[in-house]
Coordinates of C-alpha atoms in Angstrom, one line a residue:
M1 CA -12.5 8.5 -14.0
I2 CA -12.1 5.0 -12.5
I3 CA -11.6 4.8 -8.7
Y4 CA -9.0 2.3 -7.6
S5 CA -8.0 0.7 -4.3
C6 CA -4.7 -0.8 -2.9
R7 CA -6.5 -3.6 -1.1
T8 CA -4.8 -6.5 -3.0
N9 CA -2.7 -9.5 -2.2
K10 CA 0.5 -7.8 -3.2
I11 CA 0.4 -4.4 -1.6
P12 CA 0.8 -4.0 2.2
T13 CA -2.0 -2.4 4.1
S14 CA 0.4 -0.5 6.4
P15 CA 4.0 0.6 6.3
D16 CA 4.9 -2.0 9.0
F17 CA 6.8 -5.1 8.0
I18 CA 8.3 -6.3 11.2
H19 CA 5.2 -6.7 13.3
N20 CA 2.6 -7.5 10.5
V21 CA 2.7 -11.0 9.2
S22 CA 0.1 -10.2 6.6
N23 CA 2.3 -7.5 5.1
E24 CA 5.3 -10.0 5.1
Y25 CA 3.3 -12.4 2.9
K26 CA 2.1 -9.5 0.7
M27 CA 5.6 -8.2 0.2
F28 CA 7.0 -11.6 -0.8
G29 CA 4.0 -11.9 -3.2
Y30 CA 4.9 -8.5 -4.6
N31 CA 8.5 -9.4 -5.4
E32 CA 10.0 -12.5 -3.8
D33 CA 13.4 -12.0 -5.4
L34 CA 13.7 -8.4 -4.1
M35 CA 12.7 -9.3 -0.5
S36 CA 15.0 -12.4 -0.5
S37 CA 17.9 -10.3 -1.6
C38 CA 17.6 -7.8 1.2
S39 CA 20.3 -8.5 3.7
S40 CA 18.3 -7.7 6.9
I41 CA 14.8 -7.3 8.2
E42 CA 15.4 -3.5 8.5
I43 CA 16.0 -3.2 4.8
Q44 CA 12.9 -5.3 4.1
D45 CA 11.0 -2.9 6.4
L46 CA 12.3 0.1 4.4
V47 CA 11.3 -1.6 1.1
T48 CA 7.8 -2.2 2.5
K49 CA 7.5 1.5 3.5
D50 CA 8.6 2.5 0.0
V51 CA 6.1 0.2 -1.7
Y52 CA 3.2 1.2 0.7
Y53 CA 3.7 5.0 0.3
T54 CA 4.3 4.8 -3.5
Y55 CA 1.2 2.8 -4.4
Q56 CA -1.0 4.6 -1.8
T57 CA 0.0 7.9 -3.3
L58 CA -0.6 6.7 -6.8
V59 CA -4.1 5.5 -5.9
N60 CA -4.9 8.7 -3.9
F61 CA -3.7 10.9 -6.7
N62 CA -5.8 9.0 -9.3
N63 CA -8.9 9.1 -7.1
S64 CA -8.6 12.8 -6.5
L65 CA -7.9 14.0 -10.1
D66 CA -11.6 14.8 -10.4
K67 CA -11.2 17.4 -7.6
G68 CA -8.7 19.5 -9.5
D69 CA -5.6 21.1 -8.0
S70 CA -5.9 19.3 -4.7
A71 CA -4.6 16.2 -6.4
F72 CA -1.3 17.9 -7.0
D73 CA -1.1 18.8 -3.3
I74 CA -1.1 15.0 -2.6
L75 CA 1.9 14.7 -5.0
N76 CA 3.7 17.6 -3.4
D77 CA 3.3 16.1 0.1
Y78 CA 4.5 12.7 -1.1
L79 CA 7.5 14.1 -3.0
S80 CA 8.7 16.2 0.0
A81 CA 8.0 13.6 2.7
H82 CA 9.4 10.6 0.9
A83 CA 12.5 11.8 -1.0
E84 CA 14.4 8.7 0.1
I85 CA 12.3 6.6 -2.3
K86 CA 14.5 8.0 -5.1
D87 CA 17.2 5.6 -3.8
S88 CA 14.9 2.7 -2.9
K89 CA 16.0 -0.9 -3.5
D90 CA 12.7 -1.4 -5.5
R91 CA 13.2 -0.1 -9.0
K92 CA 9.4 0.2 -9.6
C93 CA 9.1 2.6 -6.7
Q94 CA 11.9 4.7 -8.1
I95 CA 10.3 4.8 -11.5
Y96 CA 6.9 5.8 -10.1
Y97 CA 8.5 8.4 -7.8
D98 CA 10.1 9.9 -10.9
K99 CA 6.8 9.8 -12.8
M100 CA 5.0 11.6 -10.0
D101 CA 7.8 14.2 -9.8
L102 CA 7.5 14.8 -13.5
W103 CA 3.7 15.2 -13.4
Y104 CA 4.0 17.6 -10.5
R105 CA 6.7 19.7 -12.1
R106 CA 5.0 19.8 -15.5
Y107 CA 1.7 20.9 -14.0
I108 CA 3.2 23.5 -11.6
T109 CA 5.1 25.1 -14.5
N110 CA 2.1 25.2 -16.9
P111 CA -1.3 24.5 -15.2
S112 CA -3.3 24.4 -18.5
E113 CA -6.4 22.3 -19.1
K114 CA -4.7 20.5 -22.0
L115 CA -1.8 19.4 -19.8
Y116 CA -4.1 18.4 -17.0
K117 CA -6.0 16.2 -19.3
S118 CA -2.8 14.7 -20.6
I119 CA -1.6 13.9 -17.1
C120 CA -5.0 12.3 -16.3
D121 CA -4.7 10.1 -19.4
E122 CA -1.2 9.0 -18.4
V123 CA -2.4 8.2 -14.8
Q124 CA -5.3 6.2 -16.1
K125 CA -3.1 4.1 -18.4
L126 CA -0.7 3.5 -15.5
M127 CA -3.5 2.5 -13.2
Q128 CA -4.9 0.1 -15.8
Y129 CA -1.4 -1.5 -16.2
L130 CA -1.1 -1.8 -12.4
E131 CA -4.5 -3.5 -12.3
K132 CA -3.4 -6.0 -14.9
Q133 CA -0.4 -6.7 -12.6
E134 CA -2.8 -7.2 -9.7
L135 CA -1.2 -4.4 -7.7
V136 CA -4.3 -2.3 -7.5
K137 CA -7.9 -3.1 -8.2
E138 CA -11.0 -1.2 -9.3
S139 CA -13.2 -0.2 -6.3
S140 CA -16.6 -1.7 -5.9
C141 CA -19.7 0.0 -7.2
N142 CA -20.8 1.0 -3.7
L143 CA -17.6 2.9 -3.1
K144 CA -17.9 4.7 -6.5
R145 CA -21.5 5.7 -5.8
N146 CA -20.5 7.1 -2.3
Y147 CA -17.4 8.8 -3.8
Y148 CA -19.5 10.8 -6.4

């Protein structure tokens, strides 16, 4: 399992947009058209929160898949706490929310080893895609060694 991090130039490091200039630059690097089309700074702040929580959850879920069922607790917490992301202005966040919801529901209804492996494979493919998009990056060797 590859360990990933959200410390990139396109994903905010906190959910704060209004008081964090670094996050403003990152969000415009993430999707300038989306951020420019937002009619107010409050909407930009909501989009920043959606992006932050979505990608942090994806990374945390991926990084905890080796630990078993606790990974799906992360998904459950995210799905229940951030249901507003279903209606986010960012289409990517909506898609990833739906994917995480699907993974959670599939696993809860049938917690078999085969399904677990299938979900792990899907998550790894998604993370590799996000790495190519420079939204997440592979963690350094030192972090991997400390993780294991």
